[in-house]
Amino acid sequence: MARTGTEELRRRNRAALLEQLHRHGPQTRAELTEALGLNRSTIGALATDLAESGHLQETTGRSTGSAGRPSTLVECVPKAATVAAVEIRARSVRFALVGLGGEVLERTESGLDEDADPMDAVAVITGGTAAEAIEAVAAVPGLVDAGVVAHSTELGWAGRDASADLEAATGREWRVVDTATAAAVGEWSRGDAHESTKLLYLHGGRGLTAGLVIEGRAQRGGSIQLGHIVVKPGGLECACGLLGCLEAEMEAFAYTEDIEHATAAAGLGDAAARDRLRRAGQDLGRALGAVVTATGPDEILFGGWLRELYLSAAAPVRSALAETTLPHLRSKLRLRTPVLGEEGPLIGAAEAGFAAVIDRMR
Amino acid sequence: MARTGTEELRRRNRAALLEQLHRHGPQTRAELTEALGLNRSTIGALATDLAESGHLQETTGRSTGSAGRPSTLVECVPKAATVAAVEIRARSVRFALVGLGGEVLERTESGLDEDADPMDAVAVITGGTAAEAIEAVAAVPGLVDAGVVAHSTELGWAGRDASADLEAATGREWRVVDTATAAAVGEWSRGDAHESTKLLYLHGGRGLTAGLVIEGRAQRGGSIQLGHIVVKPGGLECACGLLGCLEAEMEAFAYTEDIEHATAAAGLGDAAARDRLRRAGQDLGRALGAVVTATGPDEILFGGWLRELYLSAAAPVRSALAETTLPHLRSKLRLRTPVLGEEGPLIGAAEAGFAAVIDRMR
DNA sequence: CGTCATATGTTGCAGTCAACAACAAATCTC
DNA sequence: GAGATTTGTTGTTGACTGCAACATATGACG
């Protein structure tokens, strides 16, 4: 149970102030007073508090054009708290060091040999910076449960304790999240999906997963294994052992290039390519229908190579969705593509780290 | 934004104390001190505070058998805050008046003529007690969104503003929830599903809906329209306009009696009846597979007439589920039947009311 | 049956916090 | 340049929780 006393109140307010600045960027003390509903004097005390601890920086106010004394601007000091984020993929490992406030301070990508262990690549790519960071978060494409990757089509893992293995390889603790949920968090917090109250992010890598963010919070229990929704009972055998999984039925498409080739061919009048795209869109739409009925999102983002598929086959996706969901669920559903692109998972993973940091302050 | 100051701390602690007693029943001040992590003197102040406002009752301590001064027992005063809960069904309306602490003070059921408006029946059955209650909550089988019933197979409503209509009929405000989610809340809070972190309750009435409770909190966005998961694209036409919905494919079974008859017939060697049960179980299992993949529950309860179906056709349900979900998702999934029976929706609806009452105290 | 150990309620005190009001500072308007 | 306006600063006040000392109620033990 949480510690109590009046100090708790102070901690809560300090954390709330820092969170406000981290999420909404630099603000004046006057704006903070409004946003947090606290008194001017209290905001002043909190701000100097956090400035002394090095988390914030106060710059003397510039005139806003309107009357009155200009308010001092308060902003996060990025290097005051950094989070190391990595995204593990089948053939590469990506790394970003993100500072408080959301600024990306470093960024690297490293290819991966077929037989190399990604954990070693993480150790190399993060180098010394992982130790400096206050939190380290790894995004893994698949079903993650308490640091353990229960299932990952892309990496071929089942039951691998990624948290422990990363710690062994790098010498520090890691938080493990799934790529789709991370990307959903990223698009919600730093993309343009902030209005969504139930955001479903579809991640197309070697496997298909989805992440759900409800009112800005990652859905407990991790990602949705979109690729293992059964769209055709008794259909093609999937690597997971089930029959008729979406992933198995759509196997013809597994990478962005496949879609690009097919789109180009379809544009040149290749009827077979057009048909492949149409059927893939239809399969996706059907699986999506079940997920939409079960979760009721108000926004869906097509990420990874699903972005290309959606852009090439929006019509079949939409019509299959229309055939498998109730009108009311469709009526407030927006289908879009993400704005952070390949950065989404890294940014979202970092946000998961910052959320932990701020929670710990309370 | 919430009011601030040290008074907020007091309000939070007061609410926490009341919630603790409401949820866990009578406790001694010593136990409360342990549970809330507050000081003895603080607990004392809070308790006398709430005793003076009439919410609590303190009875002088009885000896526990161990040494030391006996601790005073603290318990909720049921009549201090009552919630009126109704469940609206196609052919009946049920009512319960629930007191603080969860005690059911009154209970009534009333049949409903085919052409009668349930709202009028609610006005009659609640009578004067609805006005006395601090909150009134109506459980409706279907997709509820901000007081509006977007879709209800059972009641044949689409877009009906139940909240407004109930207020017009009874003269007081009503909170509207969906029956399945209410039942899920009920089974979690007052049934024996309290250990579940993700509880999926399946409600079989005239339509099929499901409710999800995550860590004791109702899933935002209301119920899952289980009956409108498409299990057979291009299949039988459903009343909702889609093709191949679970509800349409299972239409042969729509009431408890249907199942009971079929089970009896199957027990007497009726192969056709056995086959009907098997196929119904299979269809249900398939739809459930998609929902499980999309939401990842750790416990599923079969409520309403689905209870009978599950008891009669557990094997096909389980095998269809096994064919449509990943092993990891199945491995920690328990399938059971509810313990509150027909009371679940009413009790859960009342809990939604109490949650609002306690939230308002903070 | 009385004393001691144990656990708990009660009371007064100290530390902390946020709100408030009065004042000082910085800018705009006329 | 004077007044209006907005904001930062400072000292005061009311409220809350934790703490320690004391009072109270029980069991254990001789």
PDB file of C-alpha atoms in Angstrom, chain B residues 100-242:
ATOM      1  CA  LEU B 100     -23.910  -0.181   1.445  1.00  0.00           C
ATOM      2  CA  GLY B 101     -21.803  -3.218   2.107  1.00  0.00           C
ATOM      3  CA  GLY B 102     -23.626  -5.231  -0.525  1.00  0.00           C
ATOM      4  CA  GLU B 103     -26.638  -6.453   1.409  1.00  0.00           C
ATOM      5  CA  VAL B 104     -29.730  -6.978  -0.730  1.00  0.00           C
ATOM      6  CA  LEU B 105     -32.545  -5.206   1.112  1.00  0.00           C
ATOM      7  CA  GLU B 106     -35.406  -5.765  -1.328  1.00  0.00           C
ATOM      8  CA  ARG B 107     -35.957  -7.819  -4.426  1.00  0.00           C
ATOM      9  CA  THR B 108     -38.809  -8.086  -6.864  1.00  0.00           C
ATOM     10  CA  GLU B 109     -39.507  -9.459 -10.300  1.00  0.00           C
ATOM     11  CA  SER B 110     -42.299  -8.503 -12.609  1.00  0.00           C
ATOM     12  CA  GLY B 111     -43.460 -10.084 -15.838  1.00  0.00           C
ATOM     13  CA  LEU B 112     -43.813  -8.025 -18.943  1.00  0.00           C
ATOM     14  CA  ASP B 113     -46.430  -8.140 -21.649  1.00  0.00           C
ATOM     15  CA  GLU B 114     -45.186  -8.364 -25.205  1.00  0.00           C
ATOM     16  CA  ASP B 115     -46.263  -4.842 -26.131  1.00  0.00           C
ATOM     17  CA  ALA B 116     -45.484  -3.155 -22.820  1.00  0.00           C
ATOM     18  CA  ASP B 117     -42.666  -0.661 -22.516  1.00  0.00           C
ATOM     19  CA  PRO B 118     -40.107  -1.885 -19.972  1.00  0.00           C
ATOM     20  CA  MET B 119     -39.553   1.700 -18.835  1.00  0.00           C
ATOM     21  CA  ASP B 120     -43.063   1.846 -17.404  1.00  0.00           C
ATOM     22  CA  ALA B 121     -42.509  -1.467 -15.688  1.00  0.00           C
ATOM     23  CA  VAL B 122     -39.360  -0.061 -14.126  1.00  0.00           C
ATOM     24  CA  ALA B 123     -41.324   2.898 -12.807  1.00  0.00           C
ATOM     25  CA  VAL B 124     -43.877   0.555 -11.252  1.00  0.00           C
ATOM     26  CA  ILE B 125     -41.481  -1.977  -9.792  1.00  0.00           C
ATOM     27  CA  THR B 126     -39.126   0.536  -8.218  1.00  0.00           C
ATOM     28  CA  GLY B 127     -41.972   2.688  -6.930  1.00  0.00           C
ATOM     29  CA  GLY B 128     -40.900   5.065  -4.190  1.00  0.00           C
ATOM     30  CA  THR B 129     -37.669   3.261  -3.448  1.00  0.00           C
ATOM     31  CA  ALA B 130     -35.992   4.582  -6.566  1.00  0.00           C
ATOM     32  CA  ALA B 131     -36.273   8.111  -5.248  1.00  0.00           C
ATOM     33  CA  GLU B 132     -34.761   7.148  -1.900  1.00  0.00           C
ATOM     34  CA  ALA B 133     -31.776   5.429  -3.454  1.00  0.00           C
ATOM     35  CA  ILE B 134     -28.633   7.456  -3.840  1.00  0.00           C
ATOM     36  CA  GLU B 135     -27.978   5.905  -7.253  1.00  0.00           C
ATOM     37  CA  ALA B 136     -30.119   4.047  -9.761  1.00  0.00           C
ATOM     38  CA  VAL B 137     -28.614   1.704 -12.282  1.00  0.00           C
ATOM     39  CA  ALA B 138     -30.301  -0.203 -15.081  1.00  0.00           C
ATOM     40  CA  ALA B 139     -28.743  -3.233 -16.736  1.00  0.00           C
ATOM     41  CA  VAL B 140     -29.730  -3.643 -20.383  1.00  0.00           C
ATOM     42  CA  PRO B 141     -28.720  -6.589 -22.584  1.00  0.00           C
ATOM     43  CA  GLY B 142     -26.892  -5.053 -25.503  1.00  0.00           C
ATOM     44  CA  LEU B 143     -24.389  -2.483 -26.616  1.00  0.00           C
ATOM     45  CA  VAL B 144     -24.637   0.523 -24.336  1.00  0.00           C
ATOM     46  CA  ASP B 145     -22.808   3.750 -25.045  1.00  0.00           C
ATOM     47  CA  ALA B 146     -23.211   6.726 -22.714  1.00  0.00           C
ATOM     48  CA  GLY B 147     -26.739   5.851 -21.666  1.00  0.00           C
ATOM     49  CA  VAL B 148     -27.861   5.024 -25.173  1.00  0.00           C
ATOM     50  CA  VAL B 149     -28.599   1.459 -26.208  1.00  0.00           C
ATOM     51  CA  ALA B 150     -26.939   1.276 -29.598  1.00  0.00           C
ATOM     52  CA  HIS B 151     -28.021  -2.271 -30.271  1.00  0.00           C
ATOM     53  CA  SER B 152     -29.990  -4.868 -28.373  1.00  0.00           C
ATOM     54  CA  THR B 153     -31.091  -8.083 -29.998  1.00  0.00           C
ATOM     55  CA  GLU B 154     -33.129  -9.064 -26.967  1.00  0.00           C
ATOM     56  CA  LEU B 155     -35.097  -5.847 -26.692  1.00  0.00           C
ATOM     57  CA  GLY B 156     -35.098  -4.944 -30.362  1.00  0.00           C
ATOM     58  CA  TRP B 157     -33.715  -1.514 -29.603  1.00  0.00           C
ATOM     59  CA  ALA B 158     -31.282   0.432 -31.739  1.00  0.00           C
ATOM     60  CA  GLY B 159     -30.204   3.877 -30.662  1.00  0.00           C
ATOM     61  CA  ARG B 160     -32.715   4.181 -27.834  1.00  0.00           C
ATOM     62  CA  ASP B 161     -31.741   6.712 -25.192  1.00  0.00           C
ATOM     63  CA  ALA B 162     -32.523   4.493 -22.226  1.00  0.00           C
ATOM     64  CA  SER B 163     -31.086   6.972 -19.775  1.00  0.00           C
ATOM     65  CA  ALA B 164     -33.424   9.739 -20.868  1.00  0.00           C
ATOM     66  CA  ASP B 165     -36.446   7.444 -21.177  1.00  0.00           C
ATOM     67  CA  LEU B 166     -35.924   6.021 -17.711  1.00  0.00           C
ATOM     68  CA  GLU B 167     -35.624   9.501 -16.297  1.00  0.00           C
ATOM     69  CA  ALA B 168     -38.847  10.500 -18.017  1.00  0.00           C
ATOM     70  CA  ALA B 169     -40.667   7.441 -16.688  1.00  0.00           C
ATOM     71  CA  THR B 170     -39.398   7.558 -13.106  1.00  0.00           C
ATOM     72  CA  GLY B 171     -38.417  11.153 -12.465  1.00  0.00           C
ATOM     73  CA  ARG B 172     -34.867  10.445 -11.471  1.00  0.00           C
ATOM     74  CA  GLU B 173     -31.467   9.981 -13.116  1.00  0.00           C
ATOM     75  CA  TRP B 174     -30.386   6.533 -14.182  1.00  0.00           C
ATOM     76  CA  ARG B 175     -27.029   5.091 -14.985  1.00  0.00           C
ATOM     77  CA  VAL B 176     -27.266   2.522 -17.778  1.00  0.00           C
ATOM     78  CA  VAL B 177     -24.878  -0.408 -18.051  1.00  0.00           C
ATOM     79  CA  ASP B 178     -24.993  -3.577 -20.088  1.00  0.00           C
ATOM     80  CA  THR B 179     -26.116  -6.798 -18.493  1.00  0.00           C
ATOM     81  CA  ALA B 180     -23.036  -8.842 -19.343  1.00  0.00           C
ATOM     82  CA  THR B 181     -20.566  -6.325 -17.972  1.00  0.00           C
ATOM     83  CA  ALA B 182     -22.717  -5.860 -14.894  1.00  0.00           C
ATOM     84  CA  ALA B 183     -22.770  -9.591 -14.307  1.00  0.00           C
ATOM     85  CA  ALA B 184     -19.009  -9.728 -14.756  1.00  0.00           C
ATOM     86  CA  VAL B 185     -18.593  -7.015 -12.144  1.00  0.00           C
ATOM     87  CA  GLY B 186     -20.983  -8.862  -9.856  1.00  0.00           C
ATOM     88  CA  GLU B 187     -19.165 -12.172 -10.138  1.00  0.00           C
ATOM     89  CA  TRP B 188     -15.836 -10.482  -9.567  1.00  0.00           C
ATOM     90  CA  SER B 189     -16.870  -8.452  -6.569  1.00  0.00           C
ATOM     91  CA  ARG B 190     -19.391 -10.701  -4.844  1.00  0.00           C
ATOM     92  CA  GLY B 191     -18.957 -14.056  -6.572  1.00  0.00           C
ATOM     93  CA  ASP B 192     -15.906 -16.274  -6.474  1.00  0.00           C
ATOM     94  CA  ALA B 193     -14.065 -14.820  -9.476  1.00  0.00           C
ATOM     95  CA  HIS B 194     -12.153 -12.315  -7.407  1.00  0.00           C
ATOM     96  CA  GLU B 195      -8.824 -13.867  -8.265  1.00  0.00           C
ATOM     97  CA  SER B 196      -9.286 -13.227 -11.967  1.00  0.00           C
ATOM     98  CA  THR B 197      -7.424 -10.262 -13.426  1.00  0.00           C
ATOM     99  CA  LYS B 198      -9.250 -10.449 -16.748  1.00  0.00           C
ATOM    100  CA  LEU B 199     -12.696 -11.883 -16.398  1.00  0.00           C
ATOM    101  CA  LEU B 200     -14.903 -12.516 -19.398  1.00  0.00           C
ATOM    102  CA  TYR B 201     -18.570 -13.108 -18.638  1.00  0.00           C
ATOM    103  CA  LEU B 202     -20.756 -14.538 -21.382  1.00  0.00           C
ATOM    104  CA  HIS B 203     -24.397 -13.669 -21.109  1.00  0.00           C
ATOM    105  CA  GLY B 204     -26.953 -15.789 -22.919  1.00  0.00           C
ATOM    106  CA  GLY B 205     -30.359 -14.144 -23.156  1.00  0.00           C
ATOM    107  CA  ARG B 206     -32.318 -13.587 -26.299  1.00  0.00           C
ATOM    108  CA  GLY B 207     -28.992 -12.330 -27.701  1.00  0.00           C
ATOM    109  CA  LEU B 208     -25.414 -13.156 -26.835  1.00  0.00           C
ATOM    110  CA  THR B 209     -23.233 -10.548 -25.226  1.00  0.00           C
ATOM    111  CA  ALA B 210     -20.079 -10.586 -23.155  1.00  0.00           C
ATOM    112  CA  GLY B 211     -18.591  -8.320 -20.527  1.00  0.00           C
ATOM    113  CA  LEU B 212     -14.965  -7.853 -19.589  1.00  0.00           C
ATOM    114  CA  VAL B 213     -13.671  -6.871 -16.168  1.00  0.00           C
ATOM    115  CA  ILE B 214      -9.986  -6.068 -15.945  1.00  0.00           C
ATOM    116  CA  GLU B 215      -8.540  -5.987 -12.446  1.00  0.00           C
ATOM    117  CA  GLY B 216     -11.984  -5.364 -11.066  1.00  0.00           C
ATOM    118  CA  ARG B 217     -12.807  -2.491 -13.360  1.00  0.00           C
ATOM    119  CA  ALA B 218     -15.424  -2.697 -16.084  1.00  0.00           C
ATOM    120  CA  GLN B 219     -13.943  -2.373 -19.527  1.00  0.00           C
ATOM    121  CA  ARG B 220     -14.585   1.064 -20.885  1.00  0.00           C
ATOM    122  CA  GLY B 221     -16.858   1.071 -23.908  1.00  0.00           C
ATOM    123  CA  GLY B 222     -19.330  -1.500 -22.739  1.00  0.00           C
ATOM    124  CA  SER B 223     -20.125  -4.988 -23.732  1.00  0.00           C
ATOM    125  CA  ILE B 224     -18.789  -7.239 -26.423  1.00  0.00           C
ATOM    126  CA  GLN B 225     -21.404  -8.227 -28.950  1.00  0.00           C
ATOM    127  CA  LEU B 226     -20.481 -11.880 -28.895  1.00  0.00           C
ATOM    128  CA  GLY B 227     -23.585 -12.758 -30.866  1.00  0.00           C
ATOM    129  CA  HIS B 228     -22.388 -10.673 -33.770  1.00  0.00           C
ATOM    130  CA  ILE B 229     -19.003 -12.227 -34.194  1.00  0.00           C
ATOM    131  CA  VAL B 230     -19.161 -13.587 -37.731  1.00  0.00           C
ATOM    132  CA  VAL B 231     -18.416 -17.293 -37.560  1.00  0.00           C
ATOM    133  CA  LYS B 232     -19.411 -18.094 -41.136  1.00  0.00           C
ATOM    134  CA  PRO B 233     -18.826 -15.324 -43.680  1.00  0.00           C
ATOM    135  CA  GLY B 234     -21.740 -15.267 -46.084  1.00  0.00           C
ATOM    136  CA  GLY B 235     -23.773 -17.502 -43.784  1.00  0.00           C
ATOM    137  CA  LEU B 236     -27.315 -17.132 -42.467  1.00  0.00           C
ATOM    138  CA  GLU B 237     -28.759 -13.660 -42.375  1.00  0.00           C
ATOM    139  CA  CYS B 238     -28.947 -12.163 -38.932  1.00  0.00           C
ATOM    140  CA  ALA B 239     -31.544  -9.687 -37.716  1.00  0.00           C
ATOM    141  CA  CYS B 240     -28.754  -7.131 -37.486  1.00  0.00           C
ATOM    142  CA  GLY B 241     -28.212  -7.274 -41.243  1.00  0.00           C
ATOM    143  CA  LEU B 242     -24.887  -9.101 -41.230  1.00  0.00           C
TER     144      LEU B 242
END
